[in-house]
Amino acid sequence: MTPDVPTPAGGPRLVTTRDGLREALADVPAGPGAHAVGSAGGGSGRRAVVMTMGALHAGHLALVRAAREVADHVVVTIFVNPLQFAPGEDLDRYPRDLDGDLALLAGAGADVVFAPTPDVVYPDGDPVVRVAAGAVGDVLEGAARPGHLDGVLTVVLKLLHLVRPDVALFGQKDAQQLMAVRRMVRDLDVDVEVVGVPTVRDADGLALSSRNAYLSADERRRALVLSRAVRAAEEAAVAGGGAADVRAAAQAVLAGGEVDVEYAALVDPLTAQDVPADHLGAAVLALAARVGSTRLIDNAPLMLGRHDLEHA
Ligand code: PAF
């Protein structure tokens, strides 16, 4: 693949360098009125970014399509960020398929794909100054993967600076990541709108993830307990159950499964901390489990006791 040229057949323009990105953005500028929240593309000149680590699947394409609906120009970043992998995690075996990704993006409405190498993103080596996710990053994924969310937020902030979007879209499947990004944007006054996009699932219910590629047929069958637990929690919430009922519904399903559950928590979307048993309003069910050697997560935004309000 030749870098920094338009891909064939009207696909997105691939850039791999900071200069290439700058030139591509100059050709698809964000325009006046770009921050009109709720404007649906349509000539406003809004620029959206969808950040990914590649190995794209239908979940990523849903993000790109959602981006297309709220912006005129869509930039997709593809970068496997070493900073968010601890030593011994799957950085080396993380799936990479740039040509396949570009073929998928050609039909999804991306204008520019920024696919840098680590030396482009981190020209001085590992950054000395980083973003700390704080209390949002110490629990759930952060407890299992110390420093993971700091690495995520650091690269997300860098990519926001490089792409300068009006809106950034993230999947609800990585619920804690979405919470941490929202919190960073709020706490550090980052001038971008953050949009969460619902999880895309396979027909059997498994949440789409690049890591699903690691699963054997039997592991995949066992992994389905996660989405069954999510569904049970959703049903308990819709039936008017409180936090204790929702937790119990998810845990009952997980107890009958054949996976190693790392956590099953019901948390506040603003803090990622456990909600009390009498909690009303928005909450997030967050699940993580090991299936064989593969670690999977699944999540759902829920509304407890207040069905007149939209989901988180
Ligand atoms: O969700 C991901 O794929 C990554 O964590 C992200 C947001 C692209 C940062 O590397």
PDB file of C-alpha atoms and ligand atoms in Angstrom, residues 51-53 60 79 81 84 152 155-156 170 174 177, ligand 1:
ATOM      1  CA  MET A  51     -10.539   6.363  16.564  1.00  0.00           C
ATOM      2  CA  THR A  52      -9.731   2.681  16.111  1.00  0.00           C
ATOM      3  CA  MET A  53      -6.908   0.205  16.475  1.00  0.00           C
ATOM      4  CA  HIS A  60     -16.445   0.172  13.734  1.00  0.00           C
ATOM      5  CA  PHE A  79      -3.297   3.041  15.397  1.00  0.00           C
ATOM      6  CA  ASN A  81      -1.393   2.290  20.681  1.00  0.00           C
ATOM      7  CA  GLN A  84      -2.390   1.172  26.486  1.00  0.00           C
ATOM      8  CA  VAL A 152      -5.971   5.371  26.100  1.00  0.00           C
ATOM      9  CA  VAL A 155      -3.457   8.859  22.730  1.00  0.00           C
ATOM     10  CA  VAL A 156      -7.062  10.045  22.460  1.00  0.00           C
ATOM     11  CA  PHE A 170     -16.787   6.035  20.613  1.00  0.00           C
ATOM     12  CA  ASP A 174     -15.916   0.063  25.764  1.00  0.00           C
ATOM     13  CA  GLN A 177     -13.261   4.146  27.985  1.00  0.00           C
TER      14      GLN A 177
HETATM   15  O1  PAF B   1     -11.097   1.671  21.487  1.00  0.00           O
HETATM   16  C1  PAF B   1     -10.001   1.610  20.896  1.00  0.00           C
HETATM   17  O2  PAF B   1      -9.870   0.986  19.846  1.00  0.00           O
HETATM   18  C2  PAF B   1      -8.797   2.337  21.492  1.00  0.00           C
HETATM   19  O3  PAF B   1      -8.791   2.257  22.880  1.00  0.00           O
HETATM   20  C3  PAF B   1      -8.676   3.789  21.008  1.00  0.00           C
HETATM   21  C4  PAF B   1      -9.846   4.657  21.472  1.00  0.00           C
HETATM   22  C5  PAF B   1      -8.585   3.826  19.496  1.00  0.00           C
HETATM   23  C6  PAF B   1      -7.403   4.423  21.591  1.00  0.00           C
HETATM   24  O4  PAF B   1      -6.278   3.715  21.190  1.00  0.00           O
END
